[in-house]
Amino acid sequence: MNREPGVAVRRVETRPFEGQKPGTSGLRKSVREFAEPHYLENFVQAIFNTLGGDARDALVLGGDGRYGNRDAIQRILRQAAANGFRRVIVGRGGILSTPAASCLIRKHGTDGGIILSASHNPGGPDGDFGVKFNGANGGPAPESVTAAIHAASGSLDHYLTCDAPDIDLDRDGCHDLCGMQVDVIDPVADYADLLEGLFDFDALREMLGSGRFRMRFDAMHAVTGPYAREILERRLEAPAGTVMNGEPLEDFGGGHPDPNLVHAHALVALMNGDDPPAFGAASDGDGDRNMVLGRGGYINPCDSLAVLTANAHLVPGYRSLAGVARSMPTSRAVDRVAAARNLPCYETPTGWKFFGNLLDDGRITLCGEESFGTGSSHVREKDGLWAVLFWLNIIAARQQPARAILREHWRQFGRDYFTRHDYEGVDSAGAEALMAGLRERLGSLPGQQFGEEVVTEADDFAYEDPVDGSVSRGQGIRLYFESGARVVFRLSGTGTAGATLRLYCERYERDPTLLELDTQRTLAPVLDAAAAIAGIEAHTGRTTPDVIT
Ligand code: VG1
Ligand code: CO
């Protein structure tokens, strides 16, 4: 319960802010919006108000190091003390990657954690900031909790804080803050230990330490630098310089910390240059995404999940799997592996929060999203470095390059050509109208032909959680075609300006002579049909997407 109002605890009058509604992954707004007096404190108080008195014991706190991170940590610590928490565990320097925070919540059995990050969104004074709340299982708060936080934010009239000097975040140590214990700890060690227990570090050390196998990991000046250096360069003895852009910077060096072919251009150039390394990888702002590149091309995240599933038996921590799950827009590549291996396979809405119950209930071991997110039951978040180590472990066990493993996979299971087209910063009203137009026509689309494609089924994805029975509707429009292709339309829940329309497109190919075609060209007829059906140009004024992955 609240600490007895004493000398230190202070009640600050406030008024609700519109729109403190967590999206796909926490509350994400511009730095400028977060700078409004009381904006951060209001949202944090709304989180605390949804926690019962007996869930205010201990918290984990840290962030991706972006602009505003340190200051926010000091303010949240004072609020936590005033709201009666007994103990907060903070990463040194205010640093905690999202998967490391999940690991610490679980290891220390805290009531949850607050992660300060806008993930792959740019940082700096003109960038974005974000606050995510994870529960006692270490995973993102489920929709019932985020809805309660939003509701609480709408009726706030005060928050509690206390007057105390800043804690020294740069040295490990134990502090007293208005009667609350603050432990500043190494942000990397527990997480690195956890991964060391899952993978064959001896085999990886032999491969990376010998210099026989050269790799590069691009931390994009975001949070994974210290983690990658500890794991790859120290524990696995890869040569210094294996980790590039390894210093976390407040503005990510001016870059966009999203590990895809567009934003991880330095790494992509290196992999396409003379004498490229055998393997390249990158992670995002908060360390939960991964991009994996072999010589000769990158590995689509949908395929990546399928390959990890098919080869899991080669990895010590994953000799047997309970089941797998993918987000709905993710291609059905993993479904084919699951069917062949008799594994349960679940299809969830976009966002990691929907995997939590399946993992907690022991129904799945591996899960992933097309948006460069892959993970497992070791934590309750997607995990960039984990995915990289999983790939390296498979490469070491099979003694084959990444692309060769992928090619063999296609030959065995067929290939699901997949692409995502993002139309960013489009007018919200236009984007909403596009989605509404599709919803209205769900009944009439089947049977209609658009170019070469005939629609066979159309629906608006709804998910009933098999563990707690909760239902989430309106999770994306799915269109299926006679050719076996599928497209999905949904609006992003992580942007901070206007709307972002995401168009996901896939088509399955079994013919062994057609497995290495150009993805965009192969999917062009389906993409054209999708654009015509939705009226993308009419609603958004755009003829081409901003980002293609
Ligand atoms: C995007 C991705 C989604 C991912 C989410 C958070 O959401 O599509 O798959 O879970 O980002 O990722 P949206 O609503 O913009 O499509 V991250 O790395 O923020 O934590
Ligand atoms: Co992220």
XYZ file of C-alpha atoms and ligand atoms in Angstrom:
570
model
C 0.000 0.000 0.000
C 0.977 3.626 -0.181
C 3.774 4.651 2.079
C 2.405 6.671 5.009
C 2.485 10.263 3.804
C 5.500 11.456 5.785
C 8.063 14.116 5.232
C 9.218 12.734 1.942
C 6.017 11.683 0.113
C 4.416 14.395 -1.931
C 1.008 14.453 -3.594
C 0.995 16.348 -6.883
C -2.288 17.543 -8.368
C -2.695 16.708 -12.057
C -5.249 16.335 -14.849
C -5.658 13.430 -17.254
C -4.028 13.540 -20.698
C -5.933 12.357 -23.733
C -4.641 9.251 -25.448
C -2.475 7.562 -22.830
C -3.466 4.312 -24.462
C -0.795 1.615 -24.828
C -0.556 0.308 -28.411
C 0.973 -2.879 -29.795
C 3.890 -2.481 -27.398
C 3.481 0.109 -24.647
C 2.747 3.829 -24.719
C 4.742 5.397 -27.525
C 4.772 9.145 -28.144
C 7.157 11.812 -29.343
C 9.798 13.021 -26.906
C 8.071 16.388 -27.101
C 4.762 14.961 -25.901
C 6.463 13.100 -23.068
C 8.140 16.392 -22.058
C 4.797 17.950 -21.108
C 4.825 18.494 -17.336
C 3.312 15.462 -15.509
C 2.904 13.423 -18.742
C 5.289 10.640 -17.722
C 4.267 10.707 -14.056
C 0.586 10.432 -14.944
C 1.107 7.317 -17.009
C 3.330 5.697 -14.396
C 0.788 6.475 -11.670
C -1.908 4.927 -13.890
C 0.186 1.746 -14.062
C 0.643 1.689 -10.271
C -3.080 2.338 -9.701
C -3.948 -0.824 -11.590
C -1.668 -2.904 -9.366
C -3.231 -4.097 -6.148
C -1.460 -3.267 -2.884
C 0.028 -6.749 -2.697
C 1.522 -6.330 -6.198
C 3.585 -3.334 -5.180
C 6.535 -5.107 -3.705
C 9.354 -5.192 -6.257
C 9.932 -3.895 -9.782
C 12.568 -4.090 -12.504
C 13.363 -0.797 -14.245
C 15.543 0.078 -17.226
C 15.488 1.191 -20.833
C 17.201 1.228 -24.184
C 19.363 4.258 -23.377
C 17.547 6.652 -25.644
C 17.213 10.384 -24.986
C 15.214 10.884 -21.771
C 16.003 7.431 -20.357
C 18.092 8.465 -17.349
C 15.866 11.320 -16.302
C 12.740 9.163 -16.560
C 14.358 6.480 -14.400
C 15.063 8.953 -11.589
C 11.489 10.216 -11.688
C 9.930 6.751 -11.797
C 12.090 5.655 -8.846
C 10.683 8.511 -6.726
C 7.163 7.597 -7.758
C 7.720 3.919 -6.956
C 9.013 4.833 -3.494
C 6.037 7.108 -2.822
C 3.651 4.384 -4.012
C 4.925 1.914 -1.467
C 7.260 -0.334 -3.419
C 9.856 -2.066 -1.262
C 12.529 -2.608 -3.892
C 13.419 -1.642 -7.462
C 16.158 -3.335 -9.484
C 17.720 -0.997 -12.059
C 20.198 -1.782 -14.827
C 23.502 0.072 -14.492
C 23.478 3.235 -16.588
C 19.693 2.856 -16.783
C 20.276 0.180 -19.420
C 18.173 -2.942 -19.818
C 17.273 -4.576 -23.091
C 13.667 -5.733 -23.299
C 14.564 -9.460 -23.111
C 17.032 -8.801 -20.271
C 14.315 -6.993 -18.319
C 12.034 -9.979 -18.867
C 14.803 -12.271 -17.642
C 15.320 -10.205 -14.463
C 11.610 -10.035 -13.624
C 11.462 -13.820 -13.775
C 14.750 -14.446 -12.005
C 14.003 -12.135 -9.074
C 10.282 -12.915 -8.972
C 9.300 -9.247 -9.052
C 5.744 -8.038 -9.576
C 6.734 -6.756 -12.984
C 8.883 -4.199 -14.670
C 8.884 -0.918 -16.523
C 10.901 -0.749 -19.747
C 11.593 2.656 -21.220
C 11.760 2.256 -24.962
C 10.101 3.122 -28.226
C 11.868 0.077 -29.674
C 12.616 0.521 -33.366
C 11.377 4.133 -33.487
C 14.133 6.771 -33.794
C 15.367 8.500 -30.628
C 16.847 11.872 -29.669
C 15.076 15.153 -28.842
C 13.120 14.949 -32.108
C 12.470 11.230 -31.855
C 10.158 9.053 -29.816
C 10.006 7.806 -26.248
C 7.997 4.977 -24.764
C 6.966 3.187 -21.592
C 6.147 -0.512 -21.488
C 4.791 -2.373 -18.496
C 5.491 -6.086 -18.101
C 3.824 -8.313 -15.534
C 5.130 -10.871 -13.080
C 5.587 -13.496 -15.820
C 8.076 -11.126 -17.474
C 5.836 -10.515 -20.479
C 4.058 -7.486 -21.914
C 0.873 -6.622 -20.057
C -2.114 -8.352 -21.695
C -4.932 -6.316 -23.230
C -7.042 -6.473 -20.048
C -4.234 -4.753 -18.143
C -3.396 -2.169 -20.808
C -7.099 -1.307 -21.011
C -7.188 -0.858 -17.223
C -4.101 1.379 -17.358
C -5.708 3.497 -20.053
C -8.900 3.767 -18.015
C -6.922 4.718 -14.893
C -5.048 7.399 -16.840
C -8.366 8.994 -17.734
C -9.453 9.664 -14.178
C -6.258 10.751 -12.464
C -6.325 13.793 -10.244
C -2.984 13.319 -8.516
C 0.165 11.277 -8.415
C 2.569 10.472 -5.617
C 6.257 11.201 -5.607
C 8.914 11.984 -3.070
C 11.736 14.435 -2.669
C 15.108 12.777 -2.850
C 18.367 13.343 -4.700
C 19.165 11.360 -7.866
C 20.555 7.859 -7.429
C 24.016 7.190 -8.904
C 23.053 4.953 -11.824
C 26.607 4.400 -13.022
C 27.894 2.148 -10.270
C 26.523 -1.125 -8.983
C 25.215 -0.677 -5.489
C 22.331 -0.614 -3.057
C 20.653 2.681 -2.163
C 17.846 3.916 0.059
C 15.358 6.201 -1.647
C 12.593 7.531 0.625
C 12.583 4.184 2.439
C 12.705 2.057 -0.748
C 15.658 -0.140 -1.662
C 17.183 0.547 -5.093
C 19.631 -2.023 -6.431
C 21.745 -0.901 -9.361
C 22.989 -4.081 -11.023
C 24.961 -5.309 -14.028
C 22.382 -5.259 -16.868
C 24.075 -8.058 -18.812
C 25.259 -10.860 -16.500
C 22.002 -12.657 -15.613
C 20.800 -12.535 -19.197
C 24.117 -13.800 -20.572
C 24.067 -16.649 -18.024
C 20.560 -17.603 -19.125
C 21.595 -17.815 -22.788
C 24.744 -19.712 -21.901
C 22.542 -22.422 -20.415
C 20.536 -22.831 -23.637
C 23.157 -23.013 -26.376
C 26.277 -25.053 -27.017
C 28.786 -22.379 -26.038
C 31.736 -24.760 -26.468
C 30.875 -25.399 -30.107
C 30.193 -21.703 -30.678
C 33.502 -20.739 -29.068
C 35.317 -23.155 -31.296
C 33.625 -21.726 -34.369
C 33.867 -18.009 -33.536
C 37.045 -17.972 -31.480
C 39.123 -19.736 -34.098
C 38.558 -16.950 -36.619
C 37.525 -19.690 -39.054
C 33.992 -18.305 -39.132
C 33.744 -14.532 -39.381
C 30.578 -12.739 -38.352
C 29.401 -9.185 -37.682
C 26.714 -8.068 -35.292
C 25.320 -4.562 -35.808
C 23.997 -3.149 -32.519
C 22.906 0.012 -34.350
C 24.124 2.188 -31.441
C 21.202 0.883 -29.452
C 20.906 -1.257 -26.341
C 22.393 -4.567 -27.533
C 25.997 -3.316 -27.782
C 26.999 -4.259 -24.218
C 25.104 -7.557 -24.433
C 26.621 -8.566 -27.755
C 30.129 -7.643 -26.647
C 29.847 -9.691 -23.474
C 28.368 -12.727 -25.202
C 30.028 -12.742 -28.622
C 33.378 -11.119 -27.953
C 34.055 -12.120 -24.336
C 32.282 -15.393 -23.619
C 32.482 -16.766 -27.173
C 35.872 -15.190 -27.910
C 34.937 -13.757 -31.304
C 37.552 -11.196 -32.402
C 37.179 -7.599 -31.192
C 35.239 -5.666 -33.800
C 32.745 -8.471 -34.350
C 30.206 -6.133 -32.756
C 29.781 -2.936 -34.769
C 28.067 0.266 -33.613
C 28.285 -1.168 -30.104
C 28.071 2.028 -28.007
C 24.479 2.821 -26.977
C 23.827 6.450 -27.939
C 20.904 8.664 -26.921
C 19.985 9.264 -30.555
C 21.274 5.933 -31.912
C 23.869 7.905 -33.837
C 21.092 9.548 -35.834
C 20.053 6.180 -37.243
C 16.767 4.339 -37.234
C 17.312 1.321 -34.972
C 15.176 -1.063 -36.969
C 17.078 -4.136 -38.173
C 15.863 -4.515 -41.722
C 17.415 -4.199 -45.160
C 16.554 -0.520 -45.350
C 17.778 0.722 -41.978
C 20.684 -1.648 -41.268
C 22.377 -0.384 -44.425
C 25.944 -0.451 -43.053
C 25.686 -4.143 -42.308
C 23.920 -4.903 -45.571
C 26.664 -3.083 -47.521
C 29.296 -5.097 -45.689
C 27.538 -8.364 -46.452
C 27.244 -7.400 -50.110
C 30.820 -6.111 -50.357
C 34.123 -7.793 -51.171
C 35.115 -10.646 -48.869
C 31.979 -10.508 -46.723
C 31.767 -12.241 -43.359
C 29.997 -15.612 -43.314
C 27.162 -14.319 -41.171
C 25.654 -10.962 -40.266
C 23.035 -9.979 -37.725
C 21.481 -6.872 -36.231
C 19.096 -5.949 -33.450
C 16.793 -3.011 -32.745
C 16.567 -0.163 -30.207
C 15.548 -2.315 -27.249
C 17.197 -5.580 -28.324
C 14.152 -7.710 -28.966
C 14.303 -7.875 -32.779
C 16.796 -9.645 -34.987
C 17.808 -9.662 -38.597
C 19.930 -12.543 -39.801
C 21.941 -12.461 -43.030
C 23.905 -15.195 -44.688
C 26.280 -14.692 -47.582
C 24.024 -14.040 -50.535
C 20.979 -12.667 -48.804
C 18.978 -12.150 -45.670
C 16.715 -14.635 -44.045
C 13.113 -13.625 -43.903
C 11.883 -13.735 -40.275
C 8.978 -16.018 -41.214
C 11.421 -18.497 -42.732
C 13.729 -18.011 -39.780
C 11.060 -19.191 -37.332
C 10.407 -22.222 -39.522
C 14.114 -23.099 -39.772
C 14.642 -22.720 -36.005
C 11.683 -25.017 -35.391
C 12.887 -27.623 -37.882
C 16.401 -27.635 -36.381
C 15.614 -27.137 -32.702
C 16.716 -30.681 -31.853
C 20.306 -29.598 -32.618
C 20.252 -27.006 -29.823
C 20.787 -28.170 -26.225
C 17.984 -26.091 -24.667
C 15.441 -27.100 -27.321
C 15.773 -30.851 -27.842
C 12.006 -31.205 -27.605
C 9.313 -28.637 -28.318
C 5.823 -28.357 -26.828
C 4.438 -26.383 -29.764
C 4.928 -23.220 -31.786
C 3.057 -20.003 -32.475
C 3.237 -17.178 -34.971
C 1.462 -13.861 -35.265
C -1.314 -13.895 -37.832
C 0.445 -11.797 -40.528
C 3.549 -14.015 -40.313
C 3.767 -16.458 -43.232
C 2.639 -20.024 -42.798
C 6.141 -21.461 -43.234
C 6.293 -22.601 -39.613
C 2.872 -24.255 -39.884
C 4.336 -26.689 -42.424
C 7.122 -27.709 -40.062
C 4.669 -28.047 -37.185
C 2.397 -30.272 -39.272
C 5.310 -32.497 -40.315
C 6.481 -32.839 -36.711
C 3.045 -33.181 -35.151
C 3.447 -30.014 -33.116
C 0.545 -27.789 -32.070
C 0.708 -24.482 -33.961
C -1.133 -21.327 -32.855
C -1.979 -18.168 -34.796
C -2.166 -15.059 -32.593
C -2.766 -11.353 -33.175
C 0.227 -9.065 -33.761
C 2.203 -8.234 -30.601
C 4.165 -10.340 -28.151
C 1.569 -10.013 -25.406
C -0.535 -12.667 -27.114
C 2.160 -15.337 -26.754
C 2.330 -14.942 -22.966
C -0.524 -17.252 -21.990
C 0.576 -19.946 -24.462
C 4.104 -19.865 -23.038
C 2.967 -19.747 -19.403
C 0.616 -22.657 -20.003
C 3.399 -24.759 -21.529
C 1.633 -25.031 -24.896
C 4.448 -23.585 -26.967
C 8.237 -23.387 -26.809
C 9.062 -21.209 -29.843
C 7.196 -18.276 -31.337
C 7.753 -15.431 -33.748
C 6.527 -12.544 -35.815
C 7.280 -11.424 -39.351
C 8.517 -8.112 -37.943
C 11.951 -9.543 -37.114
C 10.891 -10.955 -33.747
C 11.621 -14.498 -32.595
C 11.695 -15.947 -29.115
C 10.990 -18.815 -26.783
C 9.900 -19.841 -23.322
C 13.268 -18.729 -21.854
C 11.773 -15.248 -21.305
C 8.426 -13.652 -22.191
C 9.681 -11.252 -24.862
C 11.096 -11.654 -28.296
C 14.851 -11.770 -28.109
C 17.298 -10.553 -30.759
C 20.553 -12.033 -29.487
C 18.857 -15.278 -28.584
C 17.783 -15.696 -32.219
C 21.312 -14.945 -33.424
C 22.787 -17.565 -31.078
C 20.141 -20.082 -32.129
C 21.178 -19.612 -35.762
C 24.876 -19.846 -34.900
C 24.231 -23.012 -32.930
C 22.470 -24.601 -35.904
C 25.261 -23.501 -38.255
C 27.861 -24.978 -35.898
C 25.952 -28.239 -35.534
C 25.261 -28.677 -39.255
C 28.565 -27.249 -40.435
C 26.721 -25.488 -43.221
C 26.305 -21.794 -44.098
C 23.027 -20.085 -43.228
C 21.808 -19.806 -46.811
C 22.486 -23.476 -47.521
C 20.405 -24.428 -44.500
C 17.613 -22.199 -45.771
C 17.767 -23.682 -49.279
C 17.558 -27.198 -47.951
C 14.626 -26.143 -45.829
C 12.778 -24.866 -48.900
C 13.498 -28.062 -50.773
C 12.048 -30.069 -47.930
C 9.018 -27.963 -46.995
C 8.473 -25.678 -49.993
C 8.850 -21.921 -49.804
C 6.404 -19.308 -48.584
C 7.344 -16.174 -50.511
C 6.600 -13.291 -48.160
C 6.820 -9.517 -48.144
C 5.501 -6.609 -46.093
C 4.825 -3.201 -47.617
C 4.544 -0.255 -45.210
C 2.872 3.007 -46.122
C 4.082 5.283 -43.343
C 2.736 8.565 -42.042
C -0.405 8.459 -44.153
C -3.479 10.457 -43.287
C -5.314 8.674 -40.432
C -8.781 9.318 -41.834
C -7.786 7.850 -45.201
C -6.247 4.781 -43.583
C -9.316 4.233 -41.395
C -11.563 4.611 -44.434
C -9.523 2.020 -46.329
C -9.921 -0.490 -43.514
C -13.622 0.305 -43.088
C -14.143 -0.144 -46.826
C -12.578 -3.591 -46.689
C -14.625 -4.571 -43.656
C -17.847 -3.608 -45.407
C -17.008 -5.779 -48.411
C -15.902 -8.931 -46.592
C -19.102 -10.712 -47.634
C -19.010 -9.709 -51.289
C -15.322 -10.181 -52.132
C -15.215 -13.989 -52.376
C -15.655 -15.028 -55.993
C -14.457 -11.716 -57.417
C -11.456 -11.577 -59.719
C -8.804 -8.852 -59.571
C -6.169 -9.146 -62.311
C -4.881 -12.715 -62.116
C -6.215 -13.353 -58.623
C -9.617 -14.629 -57.482
C -10.653 -14.069 -53.865
C -11.856 -17.219 -52.127
C -12.253 -16.051 -48.520
C -12.188 -12.769 -46.633
C -12.380 -12.141 -42.902
C -11.463 -9.815 -40.059
C -9.163 -11.773 -37.755
C -10.453 -12.366 -34.228
C -8.571 -14.413 -31.656
C -9.902 -16.340 -28.738
C -7.124 -17.030 -26.265
C -7.283 -20.795 -25.620
C -5.998 -20.337 -22.063
C -8.152 -17.576 -20.583
C -10.881 -17.360 -23.214
C -10.393 -13.616 -23.798
C -11.350 -12.441 -27.277
C -9.528 -9.816 -29.367
C -11.344 -8.599 -32.464
C -10.445 -6.414 -35.432
C -6.873 -7.709 -35.640
C -6.456 -7.411 -39.418
C -8.279 -8.108 -42.671
C -7.284 -11.375 -44.336
C -7.917 -12.149 -47.977
C -7.252 -15.607 -49.399
C -6.915 -16.271 -53.127
C -7.479 -19.229 -55.384
C -3.734 -19.301 -56.181
C -3.079 -20.126 -52.528
C -1.835 -16.592 -51.878
C -2.893 -14.552 -48.882
C -2.786 -10.847 -48.069
C -3.384 -9.093 -44.754
C -4.153 -5.445 -44.124
C -3.730 -3.804 -40.733
C -2.846 -0.469 -39.220
C 0.244 -0.168 -37.073
C -0.129 0.287 -33.330
C 3.379 1.585 -32.686
C 3.604 4.755 -34.779
C 3.421 8.260 -33.350
C 2.466 10.365 -36.383
C -0.503 9.765 -38.679
C -1.189 6.154 -39.572
C 0.945 3.385 -41.006
C -0.765 0.899 -43.284
C 0.850 -2.515 -43.381
C 0.165 -4.833 -46.292
C 1.440 -8.376 -45.802
C 1.571 -10.724 -48.762
C 2.567 -14.355 -49.189
C 2.319 -17.235 -51.642
C 3.391 -20.831 -51.245
C 5.605 -22.531 -53.844
C 6.370 -26.233 -53.905
C 7.967 -26.568 -57.379
C 11.695 -27.236 -56.750
C 12.645 -25.217 -59.841
C 10.826 -22.108 -58.575
C 12.294 -21.743 -55.095
C 14.864 -19.008 -55.776
C 12.866 -16.361 -57.573
C 12.771 -12.669 -56.811
C 10.203 -12.140 -54.039
C 8.765 -8.836 -55.237
C 8.379 -10.029 -58.798
C 6.841 -13.305 -57.701
C 4.297 -11.578 -55.488
C 3.557 -8.692 -57.876
C 0.218 -10.063 -59.183
C -1.035 -10.565 -55.623
C 0.213 -7.140 -54.506
C -1.486 -5.530 -57.490
C -4.731 -7.283 -56.671
C -4.468 -6.181 -53.047
C -3.851 -2.555 -54.006
C -6.839 -2.611 -56.330
C -9.158 -4.262 -53.810
C -8.287 -1.866 -50.996
C -7.956 1.256 -53.138
C -4.586 2.075 -51.603
C -3.877 4.973 -53.932
C -7.353 6.451 -53.611
C -7.279 6.337 -49.808
C -3.659 7.242 -49.108
C -2.482 9.086 -52.196
C 0.472 6.690 -52.380
C 1.455 4.536 -55.298
C 4.486 2.931 -53.661
C 5.268 1.859 -50.104
C 7.893 3.632 -47.966
C 9.476 0.467 -46.647
C 9.516 -2.990 -48.189
C 10.743 -5.914 -46.119
C 5.109 -3.693 -34.774
C 5.197 -5.083 -35.362
C 4.792 -6.120 -34.333
C 5.675 -5.961 -33.084
C 5.583 -4.536 -32.579
C 6.513 -4.272 -31.416
O 3.780 -3.411 -34.392
O 4.402 -5.193 -36.503
O 4.901 -7.398 -34.883
O 5.268 -6.837 -32.073
O 5.933 -3.615 -33.624
O 7.825 -4.503 -31.793
P 2.784 -2.548 -35.308
O 1.518 -2.432 -34.503
O 3.458 -1.250 -35.579
O 2.602 -3.328 -36.574
V 9.052 -3.654 -31.037
O 10.450 -4.311 -31.419
O 8.320 -2.473 -30.498
O 9.022 -3.955 -29.441
Co 11.889 -3.752 -30.157
